Coordinates of C-alpha atoms in Angstrom, one line a residue:
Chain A
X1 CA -45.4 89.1 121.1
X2 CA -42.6 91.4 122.4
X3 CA -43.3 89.6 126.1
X4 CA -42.6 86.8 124.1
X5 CA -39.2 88.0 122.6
X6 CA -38.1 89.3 125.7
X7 CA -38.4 86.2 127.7
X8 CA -36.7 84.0 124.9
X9 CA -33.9 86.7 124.8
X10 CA -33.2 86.1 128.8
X11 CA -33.4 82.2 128.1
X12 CA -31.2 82.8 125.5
X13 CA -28.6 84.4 127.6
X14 CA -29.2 81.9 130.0
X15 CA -28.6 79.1 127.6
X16 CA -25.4 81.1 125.9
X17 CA -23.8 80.1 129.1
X18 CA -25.1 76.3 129.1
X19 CA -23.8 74.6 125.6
X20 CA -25.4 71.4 126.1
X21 CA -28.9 73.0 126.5
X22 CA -27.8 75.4 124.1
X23 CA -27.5 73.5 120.8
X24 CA -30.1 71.9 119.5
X25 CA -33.1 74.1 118.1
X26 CA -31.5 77.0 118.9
X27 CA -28.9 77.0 116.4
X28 CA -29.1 78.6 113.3
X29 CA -28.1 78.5 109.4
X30 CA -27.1 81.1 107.3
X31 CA -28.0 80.5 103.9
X32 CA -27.1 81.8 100.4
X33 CA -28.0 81.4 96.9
X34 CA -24.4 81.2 95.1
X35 CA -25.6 79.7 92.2
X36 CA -23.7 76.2 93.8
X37 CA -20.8 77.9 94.8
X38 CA -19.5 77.3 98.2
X39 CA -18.6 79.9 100.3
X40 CA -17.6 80.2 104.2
X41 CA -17.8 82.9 106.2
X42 CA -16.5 83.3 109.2
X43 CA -18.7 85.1 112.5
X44 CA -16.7 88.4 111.9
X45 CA -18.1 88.4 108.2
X46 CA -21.4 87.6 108.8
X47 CA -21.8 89.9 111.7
X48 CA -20.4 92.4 109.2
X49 CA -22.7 91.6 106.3
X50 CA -25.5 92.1 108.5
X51 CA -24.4 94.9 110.1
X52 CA -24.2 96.7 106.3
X53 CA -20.9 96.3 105.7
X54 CA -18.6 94.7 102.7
X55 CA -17.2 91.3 102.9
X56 CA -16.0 91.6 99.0
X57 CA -18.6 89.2 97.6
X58 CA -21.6 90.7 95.9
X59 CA -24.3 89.3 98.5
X60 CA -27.6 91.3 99.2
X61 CA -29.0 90.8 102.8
X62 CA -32.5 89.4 104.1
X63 CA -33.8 89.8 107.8
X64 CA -36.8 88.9 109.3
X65 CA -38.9 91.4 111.2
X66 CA -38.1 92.0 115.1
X67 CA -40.8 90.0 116.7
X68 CA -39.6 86.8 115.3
X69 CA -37.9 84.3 117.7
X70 CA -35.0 83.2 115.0
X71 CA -34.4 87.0 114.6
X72 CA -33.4 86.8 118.6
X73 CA -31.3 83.9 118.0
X74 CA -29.6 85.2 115.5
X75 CA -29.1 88.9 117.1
X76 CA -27.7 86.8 120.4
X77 CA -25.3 84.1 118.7
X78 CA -24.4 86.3 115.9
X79 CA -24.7 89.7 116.5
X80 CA -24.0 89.7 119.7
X81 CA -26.2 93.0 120.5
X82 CA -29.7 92.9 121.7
X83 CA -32.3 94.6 119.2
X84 CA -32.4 97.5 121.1
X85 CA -28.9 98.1 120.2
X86 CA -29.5 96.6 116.7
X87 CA -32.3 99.5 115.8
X88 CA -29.8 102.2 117.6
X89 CA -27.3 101.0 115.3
X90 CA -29.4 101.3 112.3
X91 CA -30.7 104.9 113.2
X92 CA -27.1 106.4 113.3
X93 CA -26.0 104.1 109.6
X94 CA -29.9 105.8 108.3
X95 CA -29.2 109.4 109.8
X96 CA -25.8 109.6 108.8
X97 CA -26.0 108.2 105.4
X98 CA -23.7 105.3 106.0
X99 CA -25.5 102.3 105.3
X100 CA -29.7 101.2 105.2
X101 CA -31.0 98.4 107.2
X102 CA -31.6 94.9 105.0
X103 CA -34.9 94.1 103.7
X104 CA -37.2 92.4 105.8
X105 CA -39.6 89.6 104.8
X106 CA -42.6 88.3 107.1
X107 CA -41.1 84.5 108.0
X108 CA -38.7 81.8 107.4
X109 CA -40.9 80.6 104.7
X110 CA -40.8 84.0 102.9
X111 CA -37.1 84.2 103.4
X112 CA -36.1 80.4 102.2
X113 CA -38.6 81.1 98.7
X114 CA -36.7 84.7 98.4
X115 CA -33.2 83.0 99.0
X116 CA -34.2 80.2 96.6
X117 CA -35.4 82.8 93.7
X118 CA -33.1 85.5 94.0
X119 CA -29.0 84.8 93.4
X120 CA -27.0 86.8 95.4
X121 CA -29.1 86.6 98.3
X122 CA -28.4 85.7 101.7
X123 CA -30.4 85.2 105.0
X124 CA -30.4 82.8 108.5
X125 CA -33.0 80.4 108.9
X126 CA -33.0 77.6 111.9
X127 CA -30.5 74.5 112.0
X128 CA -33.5 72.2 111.7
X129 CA -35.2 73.5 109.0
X130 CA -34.7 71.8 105.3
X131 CA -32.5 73.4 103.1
X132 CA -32.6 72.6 99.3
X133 CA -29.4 71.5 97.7
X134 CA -28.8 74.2 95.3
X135 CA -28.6 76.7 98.1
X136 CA -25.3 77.0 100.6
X137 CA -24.7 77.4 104.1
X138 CA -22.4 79.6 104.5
X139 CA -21.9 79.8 108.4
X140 CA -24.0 78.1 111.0
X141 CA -23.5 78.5 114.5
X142 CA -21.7 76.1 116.8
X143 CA -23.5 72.8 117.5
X144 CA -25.9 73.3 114.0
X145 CA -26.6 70.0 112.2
X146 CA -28.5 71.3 109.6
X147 CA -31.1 69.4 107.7
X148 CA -30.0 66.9 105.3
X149 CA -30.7 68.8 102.1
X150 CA -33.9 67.8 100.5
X151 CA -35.5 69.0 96.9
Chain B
X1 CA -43.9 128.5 125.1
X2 CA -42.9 124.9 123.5
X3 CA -45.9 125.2 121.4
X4 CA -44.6 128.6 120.1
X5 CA -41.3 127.6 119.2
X6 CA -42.1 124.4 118.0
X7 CA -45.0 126.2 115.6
X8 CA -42.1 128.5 114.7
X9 CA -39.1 126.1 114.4
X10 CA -40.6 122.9 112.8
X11 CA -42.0 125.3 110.1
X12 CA -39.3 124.9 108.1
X13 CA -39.0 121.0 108.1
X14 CA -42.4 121.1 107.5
X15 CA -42.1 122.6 104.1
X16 CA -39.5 120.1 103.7
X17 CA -41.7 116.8 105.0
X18 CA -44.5 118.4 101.8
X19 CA -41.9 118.8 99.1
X20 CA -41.1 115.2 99.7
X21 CA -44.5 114.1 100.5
X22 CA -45.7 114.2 96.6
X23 CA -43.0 111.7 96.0
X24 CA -43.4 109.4 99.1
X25 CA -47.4 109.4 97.6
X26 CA -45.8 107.6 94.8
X27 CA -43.6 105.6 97.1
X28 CA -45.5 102.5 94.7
X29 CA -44.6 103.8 91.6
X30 CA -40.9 104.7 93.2
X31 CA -39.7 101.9 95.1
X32 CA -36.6 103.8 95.8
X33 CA -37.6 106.7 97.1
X34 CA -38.2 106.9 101.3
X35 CA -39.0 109.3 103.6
X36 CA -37.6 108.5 107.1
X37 CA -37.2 110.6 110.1
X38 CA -36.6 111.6 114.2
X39 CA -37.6 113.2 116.6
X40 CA -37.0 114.1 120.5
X41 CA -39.1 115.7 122.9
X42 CA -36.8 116.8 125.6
X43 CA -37.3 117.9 129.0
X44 CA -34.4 119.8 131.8
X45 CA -34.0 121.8 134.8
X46 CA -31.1 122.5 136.2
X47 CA -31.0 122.8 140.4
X48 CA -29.0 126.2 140.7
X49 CA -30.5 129.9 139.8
X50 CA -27.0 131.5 139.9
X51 CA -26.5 129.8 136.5
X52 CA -27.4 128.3 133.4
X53 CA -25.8 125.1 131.3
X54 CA -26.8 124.4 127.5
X55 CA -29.1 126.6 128.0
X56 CA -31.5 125.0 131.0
X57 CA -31.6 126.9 134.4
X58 CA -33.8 126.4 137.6
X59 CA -37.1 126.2 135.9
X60 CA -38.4 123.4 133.4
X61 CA -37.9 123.6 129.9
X62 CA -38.7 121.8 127.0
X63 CA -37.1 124.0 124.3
X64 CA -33.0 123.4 124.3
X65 CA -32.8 120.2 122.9
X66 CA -36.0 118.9 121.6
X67 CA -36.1 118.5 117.7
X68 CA -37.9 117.3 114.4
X69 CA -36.1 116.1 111.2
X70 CA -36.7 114.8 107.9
X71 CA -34.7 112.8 105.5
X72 CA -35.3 111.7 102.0
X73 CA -33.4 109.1 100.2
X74 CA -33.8 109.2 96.6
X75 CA -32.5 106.5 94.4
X76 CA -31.9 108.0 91.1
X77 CA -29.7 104.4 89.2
X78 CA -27.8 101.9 91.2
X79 CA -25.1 103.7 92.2
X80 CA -26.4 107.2 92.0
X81 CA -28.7 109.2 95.1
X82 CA -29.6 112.1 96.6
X83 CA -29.9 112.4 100.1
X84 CA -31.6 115.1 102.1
X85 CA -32.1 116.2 105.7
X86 CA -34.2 119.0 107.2
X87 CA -34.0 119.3 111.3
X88 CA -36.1 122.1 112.7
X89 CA -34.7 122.8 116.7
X90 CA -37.2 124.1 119.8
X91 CA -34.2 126.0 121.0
X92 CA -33.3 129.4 119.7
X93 CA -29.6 128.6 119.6
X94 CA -29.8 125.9 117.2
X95 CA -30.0 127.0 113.8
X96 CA -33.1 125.1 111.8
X97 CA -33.0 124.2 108.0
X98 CA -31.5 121.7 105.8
X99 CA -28.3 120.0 107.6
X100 CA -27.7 117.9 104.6
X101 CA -28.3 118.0 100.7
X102 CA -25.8 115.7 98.9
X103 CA -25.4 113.6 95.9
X104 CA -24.0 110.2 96.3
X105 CA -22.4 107.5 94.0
X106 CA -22.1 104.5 95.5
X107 CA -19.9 102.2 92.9
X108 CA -20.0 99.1 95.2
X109 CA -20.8 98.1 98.7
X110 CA -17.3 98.9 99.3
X111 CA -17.2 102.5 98.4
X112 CA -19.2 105.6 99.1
X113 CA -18.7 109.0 97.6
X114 CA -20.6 112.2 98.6
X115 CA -20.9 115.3 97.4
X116 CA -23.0 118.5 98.6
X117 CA -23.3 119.9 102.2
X118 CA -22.2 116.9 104.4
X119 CA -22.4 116.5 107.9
X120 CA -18.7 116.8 109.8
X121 CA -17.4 113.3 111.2
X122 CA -15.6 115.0 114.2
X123 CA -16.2 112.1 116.2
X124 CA -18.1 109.0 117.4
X125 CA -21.2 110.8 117.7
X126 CA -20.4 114.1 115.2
X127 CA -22.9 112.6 112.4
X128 CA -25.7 111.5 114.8
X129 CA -25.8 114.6 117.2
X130 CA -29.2 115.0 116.6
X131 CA -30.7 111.7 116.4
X132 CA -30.7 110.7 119.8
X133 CA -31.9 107.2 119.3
X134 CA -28.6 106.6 118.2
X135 CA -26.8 106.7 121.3
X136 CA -27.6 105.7 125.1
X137 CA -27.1 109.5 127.0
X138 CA -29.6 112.1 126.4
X139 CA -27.0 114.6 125.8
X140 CA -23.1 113.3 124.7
X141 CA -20.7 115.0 127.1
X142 CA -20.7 118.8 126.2
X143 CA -17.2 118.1 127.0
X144 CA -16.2 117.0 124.0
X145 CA -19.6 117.6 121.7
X146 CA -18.5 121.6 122.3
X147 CA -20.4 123.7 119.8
X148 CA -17.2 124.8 118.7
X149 CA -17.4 121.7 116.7
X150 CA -20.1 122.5 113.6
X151 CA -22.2 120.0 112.6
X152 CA -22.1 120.2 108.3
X153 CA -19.7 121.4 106.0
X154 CA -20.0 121.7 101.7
X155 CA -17.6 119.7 99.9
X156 CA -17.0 115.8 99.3
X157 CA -16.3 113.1 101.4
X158 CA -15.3 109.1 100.5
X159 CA -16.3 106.1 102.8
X160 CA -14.5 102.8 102.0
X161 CA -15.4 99.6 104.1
X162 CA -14.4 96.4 104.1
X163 CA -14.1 92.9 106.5
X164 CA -11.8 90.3 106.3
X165 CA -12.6 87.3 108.5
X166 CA -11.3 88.2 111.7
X167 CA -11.7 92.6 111.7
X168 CA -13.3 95.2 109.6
X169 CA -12.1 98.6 108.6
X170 CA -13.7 101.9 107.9
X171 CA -12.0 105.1 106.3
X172 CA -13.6 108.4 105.7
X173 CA -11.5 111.1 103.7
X174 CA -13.4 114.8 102.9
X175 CA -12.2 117.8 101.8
X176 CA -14.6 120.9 102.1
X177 CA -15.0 124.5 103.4
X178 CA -16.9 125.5 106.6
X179 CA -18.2 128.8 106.5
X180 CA -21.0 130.3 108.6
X181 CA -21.5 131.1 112.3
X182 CA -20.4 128.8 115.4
X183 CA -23.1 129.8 117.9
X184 CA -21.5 129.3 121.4
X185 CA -24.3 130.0 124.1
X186 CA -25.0 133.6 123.6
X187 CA -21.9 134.3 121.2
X188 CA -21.8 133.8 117.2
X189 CA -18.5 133.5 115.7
X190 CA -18.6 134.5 112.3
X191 CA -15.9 131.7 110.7
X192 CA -14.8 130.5 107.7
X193 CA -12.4 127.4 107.4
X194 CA -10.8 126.7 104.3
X195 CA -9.1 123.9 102.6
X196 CA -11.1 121.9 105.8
X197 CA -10.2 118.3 105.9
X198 CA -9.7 115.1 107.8
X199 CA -9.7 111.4 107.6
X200 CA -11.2 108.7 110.2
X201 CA -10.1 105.0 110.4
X202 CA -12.4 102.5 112.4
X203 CA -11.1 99.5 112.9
X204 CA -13.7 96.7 114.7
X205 CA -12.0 92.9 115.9
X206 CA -14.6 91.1 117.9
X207 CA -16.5 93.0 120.7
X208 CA -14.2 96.1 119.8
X209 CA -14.2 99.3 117.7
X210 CA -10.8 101.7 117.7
X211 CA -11.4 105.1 116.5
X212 CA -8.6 107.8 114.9
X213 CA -9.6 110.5 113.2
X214 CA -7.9 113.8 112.6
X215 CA -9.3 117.2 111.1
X216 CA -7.7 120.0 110.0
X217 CA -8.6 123.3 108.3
X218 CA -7.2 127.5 107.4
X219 CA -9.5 129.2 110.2
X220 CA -10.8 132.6 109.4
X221 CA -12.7 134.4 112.1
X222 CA -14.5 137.8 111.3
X223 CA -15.0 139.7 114.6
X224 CA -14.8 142.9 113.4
X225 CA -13.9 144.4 117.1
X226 CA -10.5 142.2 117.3
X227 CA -9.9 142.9 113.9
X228 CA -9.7 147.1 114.5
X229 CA -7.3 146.7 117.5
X230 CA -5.2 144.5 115.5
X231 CA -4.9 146.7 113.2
X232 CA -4.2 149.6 115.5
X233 CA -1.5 147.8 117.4
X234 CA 0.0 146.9 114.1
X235 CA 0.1 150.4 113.2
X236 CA 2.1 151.2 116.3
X237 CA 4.3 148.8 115.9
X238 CA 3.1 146.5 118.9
X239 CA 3.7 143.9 116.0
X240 CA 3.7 140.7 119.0
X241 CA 0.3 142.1 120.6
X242 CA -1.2 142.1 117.1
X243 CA 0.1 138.6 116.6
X244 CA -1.7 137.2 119.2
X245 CA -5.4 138.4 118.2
X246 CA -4.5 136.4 114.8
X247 CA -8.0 135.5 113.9
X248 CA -6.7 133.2 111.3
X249 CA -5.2 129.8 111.1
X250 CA -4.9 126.1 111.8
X251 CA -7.2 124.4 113.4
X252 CA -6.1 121.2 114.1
X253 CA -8.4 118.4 116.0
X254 CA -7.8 115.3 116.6
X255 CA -9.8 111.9 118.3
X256 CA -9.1 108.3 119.4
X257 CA -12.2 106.6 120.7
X258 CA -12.3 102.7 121.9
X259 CA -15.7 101.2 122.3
X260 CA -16.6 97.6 123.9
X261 CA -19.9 95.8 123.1
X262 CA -21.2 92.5 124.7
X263 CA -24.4 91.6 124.8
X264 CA -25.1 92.6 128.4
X265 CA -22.7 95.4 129.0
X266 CA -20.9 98.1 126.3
X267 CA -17.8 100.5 127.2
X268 CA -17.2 103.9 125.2
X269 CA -14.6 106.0 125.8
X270 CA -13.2 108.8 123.6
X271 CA -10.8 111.6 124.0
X272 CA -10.1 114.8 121.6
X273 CA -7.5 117.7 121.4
X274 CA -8.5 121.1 120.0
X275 CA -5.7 123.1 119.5
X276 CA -5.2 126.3 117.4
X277 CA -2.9 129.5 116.8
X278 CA -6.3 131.5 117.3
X279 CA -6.7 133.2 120.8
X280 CA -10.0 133.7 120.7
X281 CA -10.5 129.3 120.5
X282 CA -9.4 127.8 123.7
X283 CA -7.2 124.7 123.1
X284 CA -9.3 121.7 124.5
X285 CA -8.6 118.2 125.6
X286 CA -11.7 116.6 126.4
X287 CA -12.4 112.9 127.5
X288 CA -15.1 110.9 128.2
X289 CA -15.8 107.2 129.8
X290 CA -19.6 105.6 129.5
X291 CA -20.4 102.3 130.8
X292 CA -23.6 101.1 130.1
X293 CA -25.2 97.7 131.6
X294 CA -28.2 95.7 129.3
X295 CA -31.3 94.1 130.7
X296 CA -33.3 94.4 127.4
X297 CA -35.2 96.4 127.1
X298 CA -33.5 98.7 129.6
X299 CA -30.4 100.1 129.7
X300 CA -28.4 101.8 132.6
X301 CA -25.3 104.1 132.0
X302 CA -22.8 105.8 134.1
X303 CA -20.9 108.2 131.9
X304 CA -17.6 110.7 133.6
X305 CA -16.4 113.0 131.2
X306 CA -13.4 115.5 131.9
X307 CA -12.4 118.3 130.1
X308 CA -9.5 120.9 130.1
X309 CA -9.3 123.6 128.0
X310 CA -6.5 126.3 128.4
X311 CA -6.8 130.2 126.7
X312 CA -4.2 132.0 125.2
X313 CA -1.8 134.8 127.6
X314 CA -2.0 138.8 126.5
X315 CA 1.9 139.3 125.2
X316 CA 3.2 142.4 127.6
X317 CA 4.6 144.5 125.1
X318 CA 2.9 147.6 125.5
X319 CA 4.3 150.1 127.7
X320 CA 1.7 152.2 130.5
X321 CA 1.7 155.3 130.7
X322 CA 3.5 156.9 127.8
X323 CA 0.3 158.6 126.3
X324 CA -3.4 158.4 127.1
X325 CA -4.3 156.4 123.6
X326 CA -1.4 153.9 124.3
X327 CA -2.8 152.9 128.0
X328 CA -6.6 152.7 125.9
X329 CA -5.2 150.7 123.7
X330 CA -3.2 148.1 125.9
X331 CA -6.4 148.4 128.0
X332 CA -8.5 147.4 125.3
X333 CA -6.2 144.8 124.2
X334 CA -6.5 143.5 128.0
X335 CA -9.9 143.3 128.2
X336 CA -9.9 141.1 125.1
X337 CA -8.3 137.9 126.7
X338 CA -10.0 138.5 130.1
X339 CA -13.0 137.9 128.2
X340 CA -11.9 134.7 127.0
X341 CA -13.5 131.2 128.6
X342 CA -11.6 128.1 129.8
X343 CA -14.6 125.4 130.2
X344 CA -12.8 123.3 132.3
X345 CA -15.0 121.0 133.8
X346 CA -16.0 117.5 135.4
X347 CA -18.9 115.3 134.9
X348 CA -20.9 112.2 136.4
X349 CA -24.5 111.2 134.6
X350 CA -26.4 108.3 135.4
X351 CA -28.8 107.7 132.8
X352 CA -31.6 105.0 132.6
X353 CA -32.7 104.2 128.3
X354 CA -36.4 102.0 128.1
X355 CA -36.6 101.1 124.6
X356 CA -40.5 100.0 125.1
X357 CA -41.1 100.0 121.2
X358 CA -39.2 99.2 118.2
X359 CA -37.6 103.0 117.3
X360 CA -38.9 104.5 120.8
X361 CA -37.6 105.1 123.7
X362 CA -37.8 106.6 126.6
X363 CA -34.4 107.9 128.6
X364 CA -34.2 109.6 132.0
X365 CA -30.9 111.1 133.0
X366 CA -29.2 112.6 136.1
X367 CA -25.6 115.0 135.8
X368 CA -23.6 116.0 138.6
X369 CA -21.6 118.8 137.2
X370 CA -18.4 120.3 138.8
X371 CA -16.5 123.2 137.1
X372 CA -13.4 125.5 138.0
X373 CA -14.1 128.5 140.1
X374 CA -13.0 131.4 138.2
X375 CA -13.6 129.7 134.9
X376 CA -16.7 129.6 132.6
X377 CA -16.9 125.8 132.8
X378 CA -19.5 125.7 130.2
X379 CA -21.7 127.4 132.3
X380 CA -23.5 130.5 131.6
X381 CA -22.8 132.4 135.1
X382 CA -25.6 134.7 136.2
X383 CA -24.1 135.2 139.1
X384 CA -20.7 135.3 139.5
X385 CA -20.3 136.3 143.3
X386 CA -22.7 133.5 144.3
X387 CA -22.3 130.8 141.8
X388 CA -20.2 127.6 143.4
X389 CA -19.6 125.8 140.7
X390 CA -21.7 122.8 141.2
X391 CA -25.2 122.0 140.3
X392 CA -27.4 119.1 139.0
X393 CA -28.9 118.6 135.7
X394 CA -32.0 116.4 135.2
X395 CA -33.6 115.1 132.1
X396 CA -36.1 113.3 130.6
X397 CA -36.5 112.6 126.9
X398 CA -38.8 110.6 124.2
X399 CA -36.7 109.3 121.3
X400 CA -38.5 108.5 118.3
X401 CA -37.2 107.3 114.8
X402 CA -39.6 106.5 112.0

C-alpha cells in the first residue's frame, strides 16, 4: 500500500504541473456540518485548520489515515507537504505541547457518516463523491465540480 | 557500554512509562488519557584523535545523543490537562528525568495557557531538541543549539493562535525562573535566572514562516572560585577588576528565523545573539542556513551554519609588583579570562532522512567542521599542540515516534 501511495504522490506532482490532466478525479471537497450555514474558507484557512490551528469558527477536524489515496491528494493540493513532513510536523506540535494531530477515521465512507452526525465537524472527501445537502463545502480545490447534492 | 548506560539512564523513564501505564490500561474507560512517546538510537565518530566534539571522538559511540521519552496527556474537563514528559539520555552529560510536568487550560482553540516546569522556546527547534523526528538534521547546528541554552524552565507560559485568510500568527509570552546547572561539555554552571522571560511571534503567509522571538532574564551564577577573588579585589579596592567577574545580570537573547516549504524543496534559516554583562558567558551570534530537497520518502539536506562568539577582556588595573599577594591576585584574576572559550566555528553537513515508515526514520549525516586556531570552537581539545582545527563528524541515527 505505501508502494501504492508513493507512486500516486509522484503522479501527483507530475499532474500539479499539468491542469488539464490534473482536474477531474483528483480534486477534492472539503466538507462541514454547519448545521446549513455557509461558510468559505480560503486555502490559507484550511491548510491552517488542518494543520491545528484556529480559524475563529468552532470546527473539529477529521483525517483519514496515511495509506489512503485522497489523504495524498489532499496533503499535495492543500497542504502542500508530503506526509513525511506532515508526521514531522505533528511530532514537534505532540512533543512540545502545541497542538494533537486530528482524529482519524478508516475511509471516506466513515468520514461522510461522521461529518453527517456530528455538527461542528469538518473533513475532505473527493470532488466526485455525493454530498448530502444539509452539509457545506467549504473549500474545494481548483477545477472541483462537486456532486450535485443528493439525500 | 550502550547497554550499561541505557540500563542505567532509561531507568528513570521507565518508572515513568509504569506510573502511567495503569492509566493507559484504562485507555477504554479514559478516552482522554494517551501515552505517546520517542526515541533515537544514535550512532558518531568523529575522524581526528587530537579532539573531541559533543562528546564523540575517533572511536564509535552510541551514547552522546541516543535517547528514550515518555509523555502523558491527561485530559482532566475540556479545557483543563496535565501534561508530562520523562526523557532518559545514553550520555552522561545529559541530565535524565522529567523535562516537563505542567497543567494546561486550554479556553478555546485559540488560547493555550501553561503552568508547571515548561520547556524554553529559545528557538525554532528549543521545544523539540530531543525529538529528532521533528526536524531533518540529526543534530541542529551546535552553533546555535549551544548548551548554554537550557532546555525547561518553572513558571507559565500563553500560546495564542490564530489565521485569517491569507496568514496565520502565533505568540508565546512566559514568565518563569531557571535555576539549576547548565552543563557545558565537562563544566556545570551552577545558575539561577530570575524574573526569566520572552515572547515569540510566528507569523506564516503561504509557503513561509517568519520567526522573532526575544528572551530575557536577572542571571545569577554561583562559581564559588570567581566569587572569592571578587571579593578580594573588592576589598583592595580594584573596584573595575571586580566589576568584570560580575557573575550576575542580563541575559538578553534574541532570534529571527525564516523558513520556506514547498512540496519538493524547504529552506530554514535562523540567526541568534547571546549577549550578557557576565564574563564568564561569551556573547554569541550564531547563524544557520539548511536546504533540504524532497523525493518522498527521502530527503537530502545541506545545512552551513556560522557562529561567532566573542569573550570578555581582563580590565588592567592592577599594578605588578607592589607586593607578592597583589601579583597572586592579578595572576589569579588573569588566569580567569584565559580560561574563558570563544566557539567560533564553521560548519557544512550533508544529511540524507529515509522516512521508510509512518513515525520512523532512518537519517545518515556527514559534518565538515572548521574552527579558529587558538579558540575552543566547541571542541573539546585533547591536544592542543597537534589539533588543526578540522575534522569530520559522521552519523547515523533511527528516529522513532510512537
Amino acid at each position: 500500500m505505501r508502494l501504492v501511495v508513493l507512486i500516486a504522490s509522484v503522479w501527483l506532482l507530475l499532474l500539479g504541473a499539468s491542469p488539464t490532466l490534473a482536474s477531474a478525479n483528483n480534486d477534492i471537497v472539503v466538507v462541514a456540518n454547519l448545521g446549513g450555514k455557509t461558510l468559505q474558507l480560503s486555502k490559507s484557512q484550511i491548510r491552517s485548520l488542518f494543520m491545528g490551528g484556529s480559524i475563529g469558527y468552532h470546527l473539529h477536524v477529521i483525517n483519514l489515515p496515511p495509506s489512503s489515496l485522497n489523504r495524498v491528494k489532499f496533503n499535495t493540493k492543500v497542504i502542500g507537504l508530503t506526509e513525511d513532513r506532515i508526521q514531522s510536523y505533528w511530532a514537534q506540535m505532540r512533543f512540545s505541547g502545541r497542538r494533537t494531530p486530528p482524529k482519524e477515521l478508516a475511509d471516506e465512507k466513515s468520514v461522510l457518516h461522521y461529518i453527517i452526525n456530528t455538527p461542528g465537524s469538518v473533513g475532505y472527501l473527493p470532488a466526485n463523491i455525493q454530498i448530502p445537502n444539509s452539509l457545506s463545502i467549504v473549500y474545494q480545490t481548483k477545477g472541483s465540480a462537486p456532486v450535485a447534492p443528493g439525500g | 557500554m550502550l547497554t550499561k548506560y541505557l540500563s542505567n539512564r532509561i531507568g528513570k523513564a521507565v518508572v515513568f512509562y509504569l506510573l502511567c501505564a495503569p492509566l493507559y490500561a484504562e485507555e477504554d474507560k479514559f478516552a482522554d488519557l494517551e501515552v505517546s512517546g520517542f526515541a533515537r538510537l544514535v550512532a558518531g565518530v568523529l575522524d581526528d584523535n587530537h579532539a573531541a566534539y559533543e562528546g564523540y571522538d575517533n572511536s564509535l559511540s552510541f551514547s552522546e545523543r541516543s535517547l528514550l521519552g515518555l509523555q502523558m496527556d491527561a485530559r482532566l474537563s475540556a479545557h483543563w490537562s496535565v501534561t508530562g514528559q520523562a526523557v532518559a539520555h545514553s550520555s552522561d552529560v545529559q541530565e535524565s528525568g522529567v523535562e516537563w510536568l505542567y497543567l494546561s487550560y486550554h479556553p478555546s482553540n485559540a488560547l493555550q495557557i501553561k503552568m508547571g516546569k515548561l520547556r524554553t522556546p529559545f528557538f525554532a527547534y528549543s521545544d523539540v531538541i530531543h525529538v529528532g523526528y521533528a526536524y531533518h538534521f540529526i543534530s541542529p547546528p551546535q552553533q546555535v543549539y549551544s548548551p548554554y541554552f537550557f532546555d525547561s524552565f518553572d513558571g507559565i507560559s500563553a500560546n495564542y493562535n490564530i489565521s485569517q485568510t491569507t496568514f496565520a500568527t502565533e505568540l508565546d509570552v512566559y514568565y518563569g525562573k531557571f535555576s539549576d546547572d547548565i552543563h557545558y561539555d565537562i563544566l556545570r554552571i551552577d545558575t539561577e535566572i530570575n524574573a526569566f522571560r520572552g515572547i515569540a511571534l510566528s507569523l506564516s503567509k503561504d509557503n513561509f514562516k517568519f520567526r522573532m522571538s526575544a528572551h530575557t532574564g536577572d542571571g545569577n551564577l554561583n562559581i564559588p572560585m570567581i566569587s572569592e577573588v571578587y571579593d578580594m579585589l573588592k576589598q583592595t579596592n580594584y573596584v573595575a577588576s571586580a566589576q568584570s567577574l560580575a557573575t550576575t545580570g542580563q541575559l538578553n537573547t534574541y532570534q529571527l528565523s525564516l523558513n520556506y516549504d514547498a512540496i519538493d524543496y524547504f529552506v530554514r534559516s535562523e540567526i541568534i545573539r547571546l549577549t550578557t554583562p557576565i564574563a564568564l558567558y561569551p556573547k554569541i551570534t550564531s547563524y544557520y542556513l539548511s536546504y533540504g530537497y524532497v523525493c518522498y520518502p527521502f530527503t537530502l539536506h545541506m545545512t552551513y551554519a556560522n557562529s561567532m562568539t566573542s569573550k570578555a577582556s581582563p580590565v588592567i588595573e592592577i599594578p605588578h609588583g607592589l607586593s607578592a599577594k597583589t601579583d597572586t591576585l592579578a595572576s589569579t584574576y588573569l588566569q580567569i579570562f584565559d580560561t574563558l572559550t570563544e566557539d567560533d566555528l564553521e560548519s557544512l553537513s550533508l544529511g540524507l532522512r529515509w522516512d521508510f515508515s509512518p513515525g520512523m526514520a532512518v537519517k545518515l549525516e556527514w559534518s565538515h567542521l572548521r574552527g579558529e586556531p587558538g579558540k575552543r570552537s566547541h571542541f573539546n581539545i585533547l591536544q592542543p599542540t597537534d589539533f588543526d582545527y578540522r575534522a569530520n563528524l559522521v552519523q547515523a541515527a533511527l528516529e522513532w515516534v510512537f
